Amino acid sequence: MAEVTLRPSITAEERYDSNPEFGSDDGAHGDFALTLTPELKLISGTQRSSLEANYRLSSVIFHRDSVLNYTAHNAMLTVDLNPSTITRIGLKGEYGRSKDSFDLLDTGVGVRYSDTTIRNLTAGVTRQATSHLSLTLSAEDSEIEYAEE
């Protein structure tokens, strides 16, 4: 019988950003931002299999300039199967959706807000050859979509 663990959490963070719009230093004004991040994680497993599912919501709320507010959603599912003592099969899927600006920190340039969707799927097989040597074959498919306002 598999043991199941459900782990809820919430994180709150307050920060000050001296230049949230990446404007020139002349007219730049700072703002405080509150980030709230609730998360729910489910973990289950047996000797031959494991499953982990995770959902996280991050909401950033600026105090002065609400047009900068954004929300991000992230979901992840990982399944590992061990059909024998020397073979492991893994599958991992991730999905993320956010509305955020793209920050080019090295240049100080901000790019317009965009809806961003990220999809990633990874599958792999690992075969243990010796106690110090294993062979892994994996494939990954990733897609990132940007939709400007």
Short mmCIF file of the C-alpha atoms (twelve columns), coordinates in Angstrom:
data_MODEL
# 
_entry.id   MODEL 
# 
loop_
_atom_site.group_PDB 
_atom_site.id 
_atom_site.type_symbol 
_atom_site.label_atom_id 
_atom_site.label_alt_id 
_atom_site.label_comp_id 
_atom_site.label_asym_id 
_atom_site.label_seq_id 
_atom_site.Cartn_x 
_atom_site.Cartn_y 
_atom_site.Cartn_z 
_atom_site.pdbx_PDB_model_num 
ATOM 1   C CA . MET A 1   0.000  0.000  0.000   1 
ATOM 2   C CA . ALA A 2   1.333  3.429  -0.953  1 
ATOM 3   C CA . GLU A 3   1.809  6.116  1.653   1 
ATOM 4   C CA . VAL A 4   0.349  9.476  0.596   1 
ATOM 5   C CA . THR A 5   1.556  12.819 1.940   1 
ATOM 6   C CA . LEU A 6   -0.246 16.087 1.245   1 
ATOM 7   C CA . ARG A 7   1.880  19.134 2.054   1 
ATOM 8   C CA . PRO A 8   0.217  22.578 1.836   1 
ATOM 9   C CA . SER A 9   2.292  25.717 2.378   1 
ATOM 10  C CA . ILE A 10  2.113  29.470 1.946   1 
ATOM 11  C CA . THR A 11  4.917  32.002 1.695   1 
ATOM 12  C CA . ALA A 12  4.661  35.770 2.018   1 
ATOM 13  C CA . GLU A 13  7.490  38.106 1.042   1 
ATOM 14  C CA . GLU A 14  7.664  41.902 1.088   1 
ATOM 15  C CA . ARG A 15  10.384 43.639 -0.937  1 
ATOM 16  C CA . TYR A 16  11.301 47.084 -2.181  1 
ATOM 17  C CA . ASP A 17  12.130 47.622 -5.852  1 
ATOM 18  C CA . SER A 18  13.890 50.922 -6.533  1 
ATOM 19  C CA . ASN A 19  13.079 50.831 -10.258 1 
ATOM 20  C CA . PRO A 20  10.202 48.394 -11.000 1 
ATOM 21  C CA . GLU A 21  9.567  49.726 -14.526 1 
ATOM 22  C CA . PHE A 22  13.237 49.728 -15.537 1 
ATOM 23  C CA . GLY A 23  12.938 53.385 -16.463 1 
ATOM 24  C CA . SER A 24  15.793 55.825 -16.632 1 
ATOM 25  C CA . ASP A 25  17.216 56.890 -13.291 1 
ATOM 26  C CA . ASP A 26  15.856 60.423 -13.794 1 
ATOM 27  C CA . GLY A 27  12.133 59.671 -13.407 1 
ATOM 28  C CA . ALA A 28  12.360 56.289 -11.687 1 
ATOM 29  C CA . HIS A 29  10.291 55.755 -8.575  1 
ATOM 30  C CA . GLY A 30  10.452 52.810 -6.227  1 
ATOM 31  C CA . ASP A 31  7.619  50.637 -5.004  1 
ATOM 32  C CA . PHE A 32  7.022  47.948 -2.418  1 
ATOM 33  C CA . ALA A 33  5.787  44.574 -3.665  1 
ATOM 34  C CA . LEU A 34  4.095  41.798 -1.725  1 
ATOM 35  C CA . THR A 35  4.474  38.255 -3.076  1 
ATOM 36  C CA . LEU A 36  2.030  35.600 -1.860  1 
ATOM 37  C CA . THR A 37  2.773  32.008 -2.842  1 
ATOM 38  C CA . PRO A 38  0.417  29.219 -1.792  1 
ATOM 39  C CA . GLU A 39  1.573  25.737 -2.785  1 
ATOM 40  C CA . LEU A 40  0.133  22.237 -2.596  1 
ATOM 41  C CA . LYS A 41  2.351  19.171 -2.942  1 
ATOM 42  C CA . LEU A 42  1.226  15.530 -3.093  1 
ATOM 43  C CA . ILE A 43  3.785  12.753 -2.643  1 
ATOM 44  C CA . SER A 44  3.074  9.036  -2.846  1 
ATOM 45  C CA . GLY A 45  5.222  5.990  -3.317  1 
ATOM 46  C CA . THR A 46  5.930  2.320  -2.917  1 
ATOM 47  C CA . GLN A 47  9.124  0.349  -3.296  1 
ATOM 48  C CA . ARG A 48  8.526  0.082  -7.071  1 
ATOM 49  C CA . SER A 49  6.923  3.435  -7.900  1 
ATOM 50  C CA . SER A 50  6.631  7.050  -6.835  1 
ATOM 51  C CA . LEU A 51  4.416  9.960  -7.749  1 
ATOM 52  C CA . GLU A 52  4.834  13.646 -6.970  1 
ATOM 53  C CA . ALA A 53  2.362  16.348 -7.961  1 
ATOM 54  C CA . ASN A 54  2.798  20.031 -7.210  1 
ATOM 55  C CA . TYR A 55  0.781  23.219 -7.831  1 
ATOM 56  C CA . ARG A 56  2.075  26.704 -6.989  1 
ATOM 57  C CA . LEU A 57  0.458  30.101 -7.455  1 
ATOM 58  C CA . SER A 58  2.587  33.227 -7.110  1 
ATOM 59  C CA . SER A 59  0.847  36.583 -6.939  1 
ATOM 60  C CA . VAL A 60  2.914  39.783 -6.910  1 
ATOM 61  C CA . ILE A 61  1.103  42.897 -5.737  1 
ATOM 62  C CA . PHE A 62  2.759  46.318 -6.041  1 
ATOM 63  C CA . HIS A 63  1.561  48.875 -3.488  1 
ATOM 64  C CA . ARG A 64  1.777  52.033 -5.567  1 
ATOM 65  C CA . ASP A 65  1.537  50.932 -9.204  1 
ATOM 66  C CA . SER A 66  -1.017 48.123 -9.610  1 
ATOM 67  C CA . VAL A 67  -0.427 47.919 -13.379 1 
ATOM 68  C CA . LEU A 68  2.778  46.022 -12.512 1 
ATOM 69  C CA . ASN A 69  0.907  43.284 -10.606 1 
ATOM 70  C CA . TYR A 70  1.123  39.777 -12.020 1 
ATOM 71  C CA . THR A 71  0.265  36.169 -11.242 1 
ATOM 72  C CA . ALA A 72  2.058  32.947 -12.172 1 
ATOM 73  C CA . HIS A 73  0.711  29.380 -12.078 1 
ATOM 74  C CA . ASN A 74  2.995  26.333 -12.098 1 
ATOM 75  C CA . ALA A 75  2.022  22.656 -12.072 1 
ATOM 76  C CA . MET A 76  4.315  19.632 -12.126 1 
ATOM 77  C CA . LEU A 77  3.786  15.870 -12.175 1 
ATOM 78  C CA . THR A 78  6.581  13.307 -11.815 1 
ATOM 79  C CA . VAL A 79  6.138  9.531  -12.009 1 
ATOM 80  C CA . ASP A 80  8.968  7.015  -11.480 1 
ATOM 81  C CA . LEU A 81  8.554  3.272  -12.020 1 
ATOM 82  C CA . ASN A 82  11.083 0.637  -11.009 1 
ATOM 83  C CA . PRO A 83  10.147 -2.571 -12.867 1 
ATOM 84  C CA . SER A 84  13.325 -4.238 -11.594 1 
ATOM 85  C CA . THR A 85  16.190 -3.480 -9.221  1 
ATOM 86  C CA . ILE A 86  18.369 -2.231 -12.088 1 
ATOM 87  C CA . THR A 87  15.827 -0.388 -14.273 1 
ATOM 88  C CA . ARG A 88  14.004 2.887  -13.650 1 
ATOM 89  C CA . ILE A 89  11.501 4.598  -15.940 1 
ATOM 90  C CA . GLY A 90  10.724 8.253  -15.321 1 
ATOM 91  C CA . LEU A 91  8.171  10.687 -16.693 1 
ATOM 92  C CA . LYS A 92  7.921  14.362 -15.773 1 
ATOM 93  C CA . GLY A 93  5.486  16.968 -17.034 1 
ATOM 94  C CA . GLU A 94  5.474  20.683 -16.226 1 
ATOM 95  C CA . TYR A 95  3.061  23.465 -17.102 1 
ATOM 96  C CA . GLY A 96  3.427  27.136 -16.284 1 
ATOM 97  C CA . ARG A 97  1.425  30.236 -17.114 1 
ATOM 98  C CA . SER A 98  2.275  33.780 -16.116 1 
ATOM 99  C CA . LYS A 99  1.808  37.386 -17.060 1 
ATOM 100 C CA . ASP A 100 5.042  39.192 -16.483 1 
ATOM 101 C CA . SER A 101 7.430  41.643 -18.044 1 
ATOM 102 C CA . PHE A 102 10.720 40.453 -19.397 1 
ATOM 103 C CA . ASP A 103 13.605 42.041 -17.577 1 
ATOM 104 C CA . LEU A 104 16.931 42.388 -19.281 1 
ATOM 105 C CA . LEU A 105 18.815 43.091 -16.074 1 
ATOM 106 C CA . ASP A 106 22.226 43.530 -17.652 1 
ATOM 107 C CA . THR A 107 20.924 46.381 -19.849 1 
ATOM 108 C CA . GLY A 108 18.236 47.756 -17.533 1 
ATOM 109 C CA . VAL A 109 15.639 47.535 -20.301 1 
ATOM 110 C CA . GLY A 110 12.108 46.346 -19.577 1 
ATOM 111 C CA . VAL A 111 10.016 44.688 -22.264 1 
ATOM 112 C CA . ARG A 112 6.210  44.891 -22.429 1 
ATOM 113 C CA . TYR A 113 4.074  42.538 -20.389 1 
ATOM 114 C CA . SER A 114 3.282  39.220 -22.013 1 
ATOM 115 C CA . ASP A 115 1.190  36.135 -21.299 1 
ATOM 116 C CA . THR A 116 3.697  33.308 -21.164 1 
ATOM 117 C CA . THR A 117 2.861  29.604 -21.303 1 
ATOM 118 C CA . ILE A 118 5.513  26.951 -20.717 1 
ATOM 119 C CA . ARG A 119 5.035  23.233 -21.381 1 
ATOM 120 C CA . ASN A 120 7.731  20.650 -20.763 1 
ATOM 121 C CA . LEU A 121 7.640  16.847 -20.964 1 
ATOM 122 C CA . THR A 122 10.578 14.595 -20.143 1 
ATOM 123 C CA . ALA A 123 10.749 10.798 -20.362 1 
ATOM 124 C CA . GLY A 124 13.704 8.631  -19.515 1 
ATOM 125 C CA . VAL A 125 14.939 5.115  -18.836 1 
ATOM 126 C CA . THR A 126 17.918 4.367  -16.597 1 
ATOM 127 C CA . ARG A 127 19.655 1.006  -16.476 1 
ATOM 128 C CA . GLN A 128 22.150 0.314  -13.696 1 
ATOM 129 C CA . ALA A 129 25.105 -1.564 -15.256 1 
ATOM 130 C CA . THR A 130 27.302 -1.792 -12.141 1 
ATOM 131 C CA . SER A 131 27.283 -0.181 -8.711  1 
ATOM 132 C CA . HIS A 132 29.221 2.769  -10.201 1 
ATOM 133 C CA . LEU A 133 27.911 2.882  -13.771 1 
ATOM 134 C CA . SER A 134 24.457 3.543  -15.162 1 
ATOM 135 C CA . LEU A 135 23.146 4.368  -18.609 1 
ATOM 136 C CA . THR A 136 20.293 6.856  -19.071 1 
ATOM 137 C CA . LEU A 137 18.366 7.512  -22.247 1 
ATOM 138 C CA . SER A 138 16.007 10.485 -22.103 1 
ATOM 139 C CA . ALA A 139 13.940 12.680 -24.371 1 
ATOM 140 C CA . GLU A 140 12.544 16.130 -23.678 1 
ATOM 141 C CA . ASP A 141 9.984  18.277 -25.444 1 
ATOM 142 C CA . SER A 142 9.630  21.925 -24.422 1 
ATOM 143 C CA . GLU A 143 7.461  24.714 -25.723 1 
ATOM 144 C CA . ILE A 144 7.278  28.355 -24.668 1 
ATOM 145 C CA . GLU A 145 4.581  30.672 -26.044 1 
ATOM 146 C CA . TYR A 146 4.533  34.461 -25.684 1 
ATOM 147 C CA . ALA A 147 1.431  36.535 -26.345 1 
ATOM 148 C CA . GLU A 148 2.031  40.283 -26.098 1 
ATOM 149 C CA . GLU A 149 -0.703 42.627 -24.917 1 
# 
